[in-house]
Amino acid sequence: MKVEILNKNLSQIKAEMELVFVVNKKMKHRFVRDAKTLQTLGFKGEADQLALLPEKKRLYIGLSSLSTDDLRSGAGLATKALSSSKIKSLKLGLYFNEEGEKAAQALTEGFIIGAYTHQKYKSKTQKSSLKKVILTTEAYEKKEFDFSELKKAVASGLKISQATNFTRDIVNQTPEEMTPQEMAKTAKELAKKVGLQVKVYGDAYLKKEGMNAMLGVSQASPHPAQLIHLIHKAEGAKMRVAIVGKGLTYDTGGLSLKPSQHMRTMKQDKAGGSAVLGIMKAVAELNLPIEVHGIVGAVENAIGKNAYKPDDVLTAKNGKTIEVQNTDAEGRLVLADCLCYAQDLKPDYIIDLATLTGACVVALGEYSVGVMGNSRKLKEKLRDSAFAAGELTGNLPFNKHLAKLIKSEVADISNISSGPYGGAITAAMFLNEFIEKKNKDKWIHLDIAGPAFTEKPWGIYGYGATGAGVRMVIEWIRALTTK
Ligand code: BES
Ligand code: ZN
Ligand code: ZN
């Protein structure tokens, strides 16, 4: 599907359907030309309310405001609603509150992300007929805008939403297909396509580098662990950022086996690593003026005669020893080594993304990303970026009392908390043990266990992977480079 913006009025554009947003129930607007019919249908323009009038060739959607977030949702709703129709083209006016560019980008994202479906495993695929969405410059309210800037914003929105869908495609693939090696292959293909440097390391390198925490998790799997490292280096870049992702291509729980109801959907456990690949795609395509390293720990947590066990002690890359008390707390083991690897690159900032804990979902609900770290300022920055990008977050603060719960009698640290509460925070505080002193305020951990995968549609997302974390981190990197 294509989204474009043309410097024309609505009547100058031929399309099979027009999308009309009814903002804050305001039915008296020149765009709303079917007020009577809508009234008969009981359409009042309430948020997310929808009325399709095929004869009039108009699709009405209610929005509570003109905020970028509401526009993104409205656009997502529109393409979702048309997904099984025969409509091939859609046009709409120019809606925005303050900045036209932000609105144009958000609308584009909503259309592309809303239209996404994953049909690789259907023998008969149902392709959406919708081929083209045309934004015009006929404004809902008379306001200043710069057309060339709007055009750029649509182009950025396209790249960002396509990167999001790229991430979703990786996450949605089965564990048998999207193995660590397949993930590495996907990274290599991406690197070639968009112009990134890429390095992939296997068992021998991990052993040589003392990355035994990551190796321990992997050792029962027939699919060898892969450390994927992608690099975007813009000319004259002044800042270096490392983005690290948990890429558990499957999490059975290991010998601390997950019960069936909790194991299903654990193909999503590679969502953090997949987000890193999506972020790197966008960073390259937007050619952001910065140096970005994308690091993915791609591993399968399986069971078998070689499986690592509760009571094992693993030594991470930095020499710290870890008492394994539960093999299902494997993500933090993989990340411990990957965070050490990332810090060797001497980055100015380190962000990790991981479907790390069920506790994060309990704490914040399934729609929000948990934001954790030592720097309040940096946490705020990421939360602002998330807000701007239309992702939900919650702050989960560290404290010294919870830190005590991951002490070990046997090794330097335990991989699970001795207490029942605050599991998202204790997991992040475990990761904090692998952050060097000088990097404490440069690091942020994003727990995406809630929003990364959904079985019931919400917002602009349908069934499956959502690409959680992708937009907010891209927005944060963009904000870094435009200061
Ligand atoms: N991958 C899971 C966390 C998860 C849960 C992701 C739900 C997505 C949705 C993680 O590896 C895990 O199993 N965590 C355990 C930790 C516990 C053993 C301390 C959990 O959350 O129960
Ligand atoms: Zn687990
Ligand atoms: Zn996991």
Coordinates of C-alpha atoms and ligand atoms in Angstrom, one line a residue:
M1 CA 0.0 0.0 0.0
K2 CA 1.1 3.5 -0.9
V3 CA 0.6 6.7 1.1
E4 CA 1.3 10.0 -0.6
I5 CA 0.5 13.7 -0.2
L6 CA -0.5 16.0 -3.0
N7 CA -0.8 19.7 -2.9
K8 CA -4.4 19.6 -4.2
N9 CA -8.0 20.0 -3.0
L10 CA -10.1 17.0 -2.3
S11 CA -12.3 17.5 -5.4
Q12 CA -9.2 17.4 -7.6
I13 CA -8.4 13.9 -6.5
K14 CA -10.1 10.8 -7.8
A15 CA -10.5 8.1 -5.2
E16 CA -13.0 5.4 -4.6
M17 CA -13.6 6.6 -1.0
E18 CA -13.1 9.7 1.1
L19 CA -12.2 9.4 4.7
V20 CA -13.8 12.1 6.9
F21 CA -12.8 12.6 10.5
V22 CA -15.5 13.9 12.8
V23 CA -13.5 15.7 15.5
N24 CA -14.9 16.1 19.0
K25 CA -18.4 15.2 17.8
K26 CA -18.5 18.4 15.6
M27 CA -21.0 17.4 13.0
K28 CA -21.3 20.9 11.7
H29 CA -18.3 21.1 9.4
R30 CA -18.1 21.4 5.7
F31 CA -16.4 18.0 5.4
V32 CA -19.4 16.4 7.0
R33 CA -21.9 16.3 4.2
D34 CA -24.1 13.5 5.3
A35 CA -25.2 14.7 8.7
K36 CA -28.8 13.5 8.2
T37 CA -27.9 10.0 7.1
L38 CA -25.3 9.8 9.9
Q39 CA -27.9 10.8 12.4
T40 CA -30.3 8.1 11.2
L41 CA -27.4 5.6 11.7
G42 CA -26.9 6.8 15.2
F43 CA -23.4 8.1 14.4
K44 CA -22.4 10.9 16.7
G45 CA -18.7 11.1 16.0
E46 CA -17.7 9.5 19.3
A47 CA -14.1 8.4 19.5
D48 CA -13.5 5.4 17.3
Q49 CA -17.1 5.3 16.0
L50 CA -17.3 4.4 12.4
A51 CA -19.8 4.8 9.6
L52 CA -19.2 3.6 6.1
L53 CA -21.5 5.1 3.4
P54 CA -20.7 3.2 0.3
E55 CA -23.2 5.0 -2.0
K56 CA -21.8 8.4 -0.8
K57 CA -18.3 7.0 -1.1
R58 CA -17.5 8.3 2.3
L59 CA -16.1 6.7 5.5
Y60 CA -16.7 8.7 8.7
I61 CA -14.6 8.1 11.8
G62 CA -15.0 9.8 15.1
L63 CA -11.9 11.3 16.8
S64 CA -11.9 12.9 20.2
S65 CA -9.3 15.5 19.2
L66 CA -6.8 16.4 16.4
S67 CA -3.9 15.2 18.5
T68 CA -1.3 13.2 16.5
D69 CA -2.2 10.2 18.5
D70 CA -5.9 10.4 17.7
L71 CA -5.0 11.0 14.1
R72 CA -2.8 7.9 14.0
S73 CA -5.5 5.8 15.6
G74 CA -8.2 7.1 13.2
A75 CA -6.0 6.3 10.2
G76 CA -5.3 2.8 11.6
L77 CA -9.0 2.3 12.1
A78 CA -9.7 3.4 8.5
T79 CA -7.4 0.9 6.9
K80 CA -8.5 -1.9 9.2
A81 CA -12.1 -1.2 8.4
L82 CA -11.4 -1.3 4.6
S83 CA -9.2 -4.4 4.8
S84 CA -11.8 -6.8 3.5
S85 CA -13.6 -4.3 1.1
K86 CA -12.9 -3.9 -2.6
I87 CA -12.0 -0.2 -2.2
K88 CA -8.7 0.5 -3.9
S89 CA -8.1 4.1 -3.1
L90 CA -8.8 6.5 -0.3
K91 CA -8.4 10.3 0.0
L92 CA -8.7 12.7 2.9
G93 CA -8.2 16.3 3.8
L94 CA -5.5 17.8 5.9
Y95 CA -6.1 17.5 9.6
F96 CA -3.8 18.9 12.2
N97 CA -3.7 20.8 15.4
E98 CA -0.3 22.4 15.8
E99 CA 2.3 20.9 13.6
G100 CA 1.2 19.7 10.2
E101 CA 4.4 17.6 9.8
K102 CA 3.7 15.6 12.9
A103 CA 0.1 15.0 11.8
A104 CA 1.2 13.9 8.3
Q105 CA 3.7 11.4 9.8
A106 CA 1.2 10.1 12.3
L107 CA -1.5 9.6 9.7
T108 CA 0.9 7.8 7.4
E109 CA 2.0 5.5 10.3
G110 CA -1.6 4.8 11.2
F111 CA -2.5 3.8 7.6
I112 CA 0.5 1.5 7.1
I113 CA 0.5 -0.1 10.6
G114 CA -3.3 -0.4 10.6
A115 CA -3.3 -2.2 7.2
Y116 CA -0.8 -4.9 8.4
T117 CA -1.7 -8.5 8.5
H118 CA 0.5 -11.6 8.6
Q119 CA -0.6 -14.3 6.3
K120 CA 2.5 -16.3 5.7
Y121 CA 0.9 -19.4 7.1
K122 CA -2.5 -19.2 5.4
S123 CA -2.9 -21.4 2.3
K124 CA -5.2 -18.9 0.8
T125 CA -4.2 -15.3 1.4
Q126 CA -6.6 -12.5 1.6
K127 CA -5.0 -9.4 0.1
S128 CA -6.4 -6.1 1.0
S129 CA -7.6 -4.2 -2.2
L130 CA -6.6 -0.9 -0.8
K131 CA -3.6 0.2 -2.8
K132 CA -3.4 3.9 -2.3
V133 CA -4.1 6.6 0.3
I134 CA -3.9 10.2 -0.8
L135 CA -3.5 13.0 1.7
T136 CA -4.5 16.3 0.2
T137 CA -3.8 19.9 1.5
E138 CA -7.5 20.8 1.7
A139 CA -7.4 21.8 5.4
Y140 CA -9.9 21.0 8.1
E141 CA -9.0 24.2 9.8
K142 CA -7.2 27.1 8.1
K143 CA -3.6 26.9 9.2
E144 CA -0.1 27.6 7.9
F145 CA 1.8 24.7 6.5
D146 CA 4.9 24.1 4.3
F147 CA 4.1 21.5 1.6
S148 CA 7.6 20.3 1.1
E149 CA 7.9 19.7 4.9
L150 CA 4.6 17.7 4.8
K151 CA 6.0 15.6 2.0
K152 CA 9.1 14.8 4.0
A153 CA 7.0 13.9 7.0
V154 CA 5.0 11.4 4.9
A155 CA 8.2 9.9 3.7
S156 CA 9.5 9.6 7.3
G157 CA 6.2 8.1 8.4
L158 CA 6.4 5.5 5.6
K159 CA 9.9 4.4 6.6
I160 CA 9.1 4.3 10.3
S161 CA 5.9 2.3 9.8
Q162 CA 7.5 -0.1 7.3
A163 CA 10.3 -0.7 9.8
T164 CA 7.6 -1.4 12.4
N165 CA 5.9 -3.9 10.1
F166 CA 9.3 -5.5 9.3
T167 CA 9.8 -6.1 13.0
R168 CA 6.3 -7.6 13.2
D169 CA 7.0 -10.0 10.3
I170 CA 10.0 -11.4 12.1
V171 CA 8.2 -11.8 15.4
N172 CA 5.2 -13.4 13.8
Q173 CA 7.2 -16.2 12.2
T174 CA 7.2 -19.6 13.9
P175 CA 10.0 -20.8 16.2
E176 CA 10.9 -23.6 13.7
E177 CA 11.4 -21.0 10.9
M178 CA 12.7 -17.9 12.7
T179 CA 15.6 -19.6 14.5
P180 CA 18.7 -17.7 15.7
Q181 CA 20.4 -18.5 12.4
E182 CA 17.4 -17.4 10.4
M183 CA 17.4 -14.2 12.4
A184 CA 21.1 -13.7 11.6
K185 CA 20.3 -14.3 7.9
T186 CA 17.5 -11.7 8.1
A187 CA 19.9 -9.2 9.6
K188 CA 22.5 -9.9 6.8
E189 CA 19.9 -9.4 4.1
L190 CA 18.7 -6.2 5.7
A191 CA 22.2 -4.9 6.0
K192 CA 22.8 -5.5 2.3
K193 CA 19.5 -3.9 1.3
V194 CA 19.8 -0.7 3.3
G195 CA 23.5 -0.3 3.6
L196 CA 24.5 -1.4 7.2
Q197 CA 27.6 -3.1 8.3
V198 CA 26.9 -6.5 9.9
K199 CA 28.8 -9.0 11.9
V200 CA 27.4 -12.4 13.1
Y201 CA 29.1 -14.5 15.8
G202 CA 28.4 -18.1 16.8
D203 CA 29.4 -20.4 19.6
A204 CA 33.1 -20.3 19.1
Y205 CA 33.3 -16.6 19.4
L206 CA 30.9 -16.5 22.4
K207 CA 33.1 -19.1 24.2
K208 CA 36.3 -17.1 23.4
E209 CA 34.7 -13.9 24.7
G210 CA 33.5 -15.6 27.9
M211 CA 29.8 -15.0 27.1
N212 CA 28.8 -18.1 29.1
A213 CA 25.5 -16.7 30.4
M214 CA 24.2 -16.5 26.9
L215 CA 25.7 -19.8 26.0
G216 CA 24.2 -21.5 29.0
V217 CA 20.7 -20.5 27.9
S218 CA 21.4 -21.8 24.4
Q219 CA 23.1 -25.1 25.2
A220 CA 20.1 -27.5 24.9
S221 CA 18.9 -26.1 21.6
P222 CA 19.7 -27.7 18.2
H223 CA 19.8 -24.1 16.9
P224 CA 23.1 -22.4 17.9
A225 CA 23.2 -19.0 19.5
Q226 CA 24.0 -16.0 17.3
L227 CA 25.2 -12.6 18.4
I228 CA 24.1 -10.2 15.7
H229 CA 25.8 -6.8 15.4
L230 CA 24.6 -4.2 12.9
I231 CA 26.2 -0.8 12.4
H232 CA 25.0 2.5 11.0
K233 CA 27.8 5.1 10.8
A234 CA 26.8 8.4 9.4
E235 CA 29.7 10.6 8.2
G236 CA 30.8 13.0 10.8
A237 CA 28.6 11.3 13.5
K238 CA 29.2 12.9 16.9
M239 CA 27.3 10.5 19.0
R240 CA 27.3 6.7 19.4
V241 CA 24.3 4.8 20.5
A242 CA 24.0 1.0 21.2
I243 CA 20.6 -0.6 21.0
V244 CA 20.4 -4.2 22.5
G245 CA 17.6 -6.6 22.0
K246 CA 16.5 -9.9 23.6
G247 CA 16.1 -12.3 20.7
L248 CA 14.7 -15.5 22.3
T249 CA 13.4 -17.2 19.2
Y250 CA 11.6 -19.5 21.6
D251 CA 11.2 -19.6 25.4
T252 CA 10.0 -22.9 26.7
G253 CA 11.2 -21.9 30.1
G254 CA 14.0 -24.5 29.9
L255 CA 14.0 -27.1 32.7
S256 CA 11.9 -24.7 34.8
L257 CA 9.4 -25.5 32.1
K258 CA 6.5 -23.1 31.4
P259 CA 3.0 -24.5 31.8
S260 CA 1.3 -24.8 28.4
Q261 CA -0.9 -21.8 28.7
H262 CA 2.2 -19.6 29.3
M263 CA 4.3 -21.2 26.7
R264 CA 2.0 -20.5 23.8
T265 CA 2.9 -17.2 22.1
M266 CA 6.5 -17.4 23.3
K267 CA 7.6 -16.9 19.8
Q268 CA 7.1 -13.3 20.8
D269 CA 10.2 -13.6 23.0
K270 CA 12.3 -12.4 20.1
A271 CA 10.4 -9.1 20.0
G272 CA 13.2 -7.0 21.5
G273 CA 15.8 -8.3 19.1
S274 CA 13.3 -7.9 16.2
A275 CA 12.7 -4.4 17.3
V276 CA 16.4 -3.7 17.1
L277 CA 16.4 -5.0 13.5
G278 CA 13.5 -2.7 12.7
I279 CA 15.1 0.3 14.4
M280 CA 18.3 -0.3 12.4
K281 CA 16.4 -0.5 9.2
A282 CA 14.7 2.9 9.8
V283 CA 18.0 4.5 11.1
A284 CA 19.7 3.5 7.8
E285 CA 16.8 4.5 5.6
L286 CA 16.3 7.8 7.3
N287 CA 20.1 8.2 7.2
L288 CA 20.2 9.7 10.7
P289 CA 23.3 11.7 11.4
I290 CA 24.6 9.4 14.2
E291 CA 26.4 6.2 14.9
V292 CA 24.1 3.4 15.9
H293 CA 25.0 -0.2 16.9
G294 CA 22.2 -2.7 16.9
I295 CA 23.0 -5.8 19.0
V296 CA 20.8 -8.9 19.1
G297 CA 21.3 -11.9 21.4
A298 CA 19.5 -14.6 19.3
V299 CA 19.0 -17.7 21.3
E300 CA 16.5 -20.5 21.9
N301 CA 15.7 -21.6 25.4
A302 CA 15.0 -25.3 25.0
I303 CA 15.0 -28.4 27.1
G304 CA 17.1 -31.5 26.5
K305 CA 19.9 -33.6 27.9
N306 CA 22.3 -30.7 27.6
A307 CA 20.0 -28.1 29.2
Y308 CA 21.4 -25.7 31.8
K309 CA 19.9 -26.3 35.2
P310 CA 18.7 -24.5 38.3
D311 CA 21.7 -24.6 40.6
D312 CA 24.2 -24.1 37.7
V313 CA 26.5 -21.1 38.1
L314 CA 27.3 -19.2 34.9
T315 CA 30.1 -16.7 34.4
A316 CA 29.2 -13.7 32.3
K317 CA 31.5 -11.8 29.9
N318 CA 32.6 -9.3 32.6
G319 CA 33.5 -12.1 35.0
K320 CA 30.5 -11.9 37.3
T321 CA 29.1 -15.2 38.4
I322 CA 25.3 -15.9 38.3
E323 CA 23.5 -18.5 40.3
V324 CA 20.7 -19.9 38.1
Q325 CA 17.7 -20.5 40.2
N326 CA 15.2 -20.6 37.4
T327 CA 15.9 -21.3 33.8
D328 CA 12.9 -19.4 32.7
A329 CA 14.6 -16.1 33.8
E330 CA 16.8 -16.5 30.7
G331 CA 16.4 -13.2 29.0
R332 CA 18.4 -11.4 31.6
L333 CA 21.2 -13.9 31.2
V334 CA 21.4 -13.3 27.5
L335 CA 21.2 -9.6 28.0
A336 CA 23.9 -9.6 30.7
D337 CA 26.4 -10.7 28.1
C338 CA 25.1 -8.6 25.3
L339 CA 25.1 -5.5 27.5
C340 CA 28.8 -6.2 28.3
Y341 CA 29.5 -6.5 24.6
A342 CA 27.7 -3.3 23.9
Q343 CA 29.6 -1.4 26.6
D344 CA 32.9 -2.4 25.0
L345 CA 31.9 -0.2 22.0
K346 CA 32.0 2.8 24.4
P347 CA 28.6 4.2 23.5
D348 CA 27.2 7.5 24.7
Y349 CA 23.8 5.8 25.4
I350 CA 22.7 2.2 25.7
I351 CA 19.0 1.2 25.3
D352 CA 17.9 -2.4 25.7
L353 CA 14.5 -3.8 24.6
A354 CA 13.2 -7.1 25.9
T355 CA 10.0 -9.1 26.6
L356 CA 11.6 -9.6 30.0
T357 CA 9.0 -10.2 32.6
G358 CA 5.4 -11.2 33.1
A359 CA 5.6 -9.0 36.2
C360 CA 5.9 -5.9 33.9
V361 CA 2.5 -6.8 32.4
V362 CA 1.0 -7.2 35.8
A363 CA 2.4 -3.9 36.9
L364 CA 1.5 -1.7 33.9
G365 CA -1.1 -3.7 32.0
E366 CA -0.6 -5.1 28.5
Y367 CA -0.4 -1.8 26.6
S368 CA 2.6 -0.1 28.2
V369 CA 6.3 -0.4 27.9
G370 CA 8.1 -0.4 31.3
V371 CA 10.9 2.2 31.4
M372 CA 13.7 1.5 33.8
G373 CA 17.1 2.8 34.6
N374 CA 19.3 4.9 36.9
S375 CA 18.8 8.3 35.2
R376 CA 15.5 10.0 35.8
K377 CA 16.4 12.5 33.1
L378 CA 17.0 9.8 30.5
K379 CA 13.9 7.9 31.5
E380 CA 11.9 11.1 31.0
K381 CA 13.4 11.6 27.6
L382 CA 12.4 8.1 26.5
R383 CA 8.9 8.5 27.9
D384 CA 8.6 11.8 26.0
S385 CA 9.7 10.2 22.8
A386 CA 7.3 7.4 23.3
F387 CA 4.5 9.9 23.9
A388 CA 5.4 11.7 20.7
A389 CA 5.5 8.4 18.8
G390 CA 2.2 7.2 20.1
E391 CA 3.5 4.5 22.4
L392 CA 2.4 4.1 26.0
T393 CA 5.0 3.8 28.9
G394 CA 5.1 3.5 32.6
N395 CA 8.0 4.3 35.0
L396 CA 9.1 1.5 37.3
P397 CA 11.6 3.0 39.7
F398 CA 14.6 1.2 41.3
N399 CA 15.1 1.1 45.0
K400 CA 17.8 -0.3 47.3
H401 CA 15.4 -2.6 49.1
L402 CA 14.4 -4.5 45.9
A403 CA 18.1 -4.7 45.0
K404 CA 18.7 -7.0 48.0
L405 CA 16.3 -9.6 46.7
I406 CA 18.7 -10.7 43.9
K407 CA 21.6 -11.4 46.3
S408 CA 22.9 -15.0 46.1
E409 CA 24.4 -17.1 48.8
V410 CA 26.3 -19.1 46.1
A411 CA 27.5 -16.7 43.4
D412 CA 27.8 -12.9 42.9
I413 CA 24.1 -12.6 42.0
S414 CA 21.0 -14.7 41.6
N415 CA 19.0 -14.7 38.3
I416 CA 15.6 -14.5 40.2
S417 CA 14.3 -12.4 43.1
S418 CA 13.7 -14.1 46.4
G419 CA 10.5 -12.1 46.8
P420 CA 7.1 -12.3 45.0
Y421 CA 6.7 -8.7 44.1
G422 CA 8.3 -6.1 41.8
G423 CA 9.6 -8.7 39.4
A424 CA 10.0 -6.3 36.5
I425 CA 12.2 -4.0 38.6
T426 CA 14.3 -6.8 40.1
A427 CA 14.9 -8.1 36.6
A428 CA 16.1 -4.7 35.5
M429 CA 18.2 -4.4 38.6
F430 CA 19.8 -7.7 37.7
L431 CA 20.7 -6.1 34.3
N432 CA 22.0 -3.0 36.2
E433 CA 24.6 -5.3 37.8
F434 CA 26.2 -5.6 34.3
I435 CA 26.3 -1.9 33.6
E436 CA 29.7 -0.4 34.3
K437 CA 29.8 2.4 36.8
K438 CA 30.6 5.0 34.2
N439 CA 27.6 3.9 32.1
K440 CA 25.0 3.9 34.9
D441 CA 23.3 7.1 33.7
K442 CA 23.7 6.2 30.0
W443 CA 21.5 3.1 30.1
I444 CA 17.8 2.5 29.8
H445 CA 15.9 -0.8 29.9
L446 CA 12.6 -1.1 28.1
D447 CA 10.4 -4.1 29.1
I448 CA 8.1 -4.7 26.2
A449 CA 6.5 -7.9 27.5
G450 CA 3.1 -6.3 27.6
P451 CA 2.6 -4.6 24.3
A452 CA 4.9 -6.6 22.0
F453 CA 2.3 -9.2 21.1
T454 CA -1.5 -9.2 21.2
E455 CA -4.2 -11.7 20.7
K456 CA -7.0 -9.1 20.7
P457 CA -6.7 -6.1 18.4
W458 CA -6.2 -2.7 20.2
G459 CA -5.4 0.7 18.8
I460 CA -3.9 0.5 15.4
Y461 CA -2.8 -3.1 15.9
G462 CA -4.4 -6.3 14.8
Y463 CA -3.6 -9.9 16.0
G464 CA 0.0 -10.7 16.6
A465 CA 3.2 -8.7 16.9
T466 CA 2.9 -5.0 17.2
G467 CA 6.5 -3.8 16.8
A468 CA 6.5 -2.3 20.3
G469 CA 9.5 -0.1 21.0
V470 CA 10.4 0.6 17.4
R471 CA 8.7 4.0 17.0
M472 CA 9.6 5.3 20.4
V473 CA 13.3 4.5 20.1
I474 CA 13.5 5.9 16.5
E475 CA 11.8 9.1 17.8
W476 CA 14.3 9.2 20.7
I477 CA 17.3 8.8 18.3
R478 CA 15.8 11.5 16.0
A479 CA 15.4 13.8 19.0
L480 CA 19.1 13.2 19.9
T481 CA 20.2 14.3 16.5
T482 CA 18.1 17.4 16.1
K483 CA 19.3 19.2 19.2
Ligands
BES1 N1 9.8 -14.3 28.2 C1 9.4 -14.3 29.6 C2 8.6 -13.1 30.0 C3 7.3 -12.8 29.2 C4 6.1 -13.1 29.8 C5 7.3 -12.3 28.0 C6 4.9 -12.9 29.2 C7 6.1 -12.0 27.3 C8 4.9 -12.3 27.9 C9 10.6 -14.4 30.5 O1 11.7 -15.1 30.0 C10 10.1 -15.2 31.7 O2 9.8 -16.3 31.6 N2 10.1 -14.5 32.9 C11 9.7 -15.1 34.1 C12 10.7 -14.7 35.1 C13 10.6 -15.4 36.4 C14 11.0 -16.8 36.2 C15 11.4 -14.7 37.5 C16 8.3 -14.5 34.4 O3 8.0 -13.4 34.0 O4 7.5 -15.3 34.9
ZN2 ZN 11.6 -17.2 30.3
ZN3 ZN 11.9 -15.1 27.9

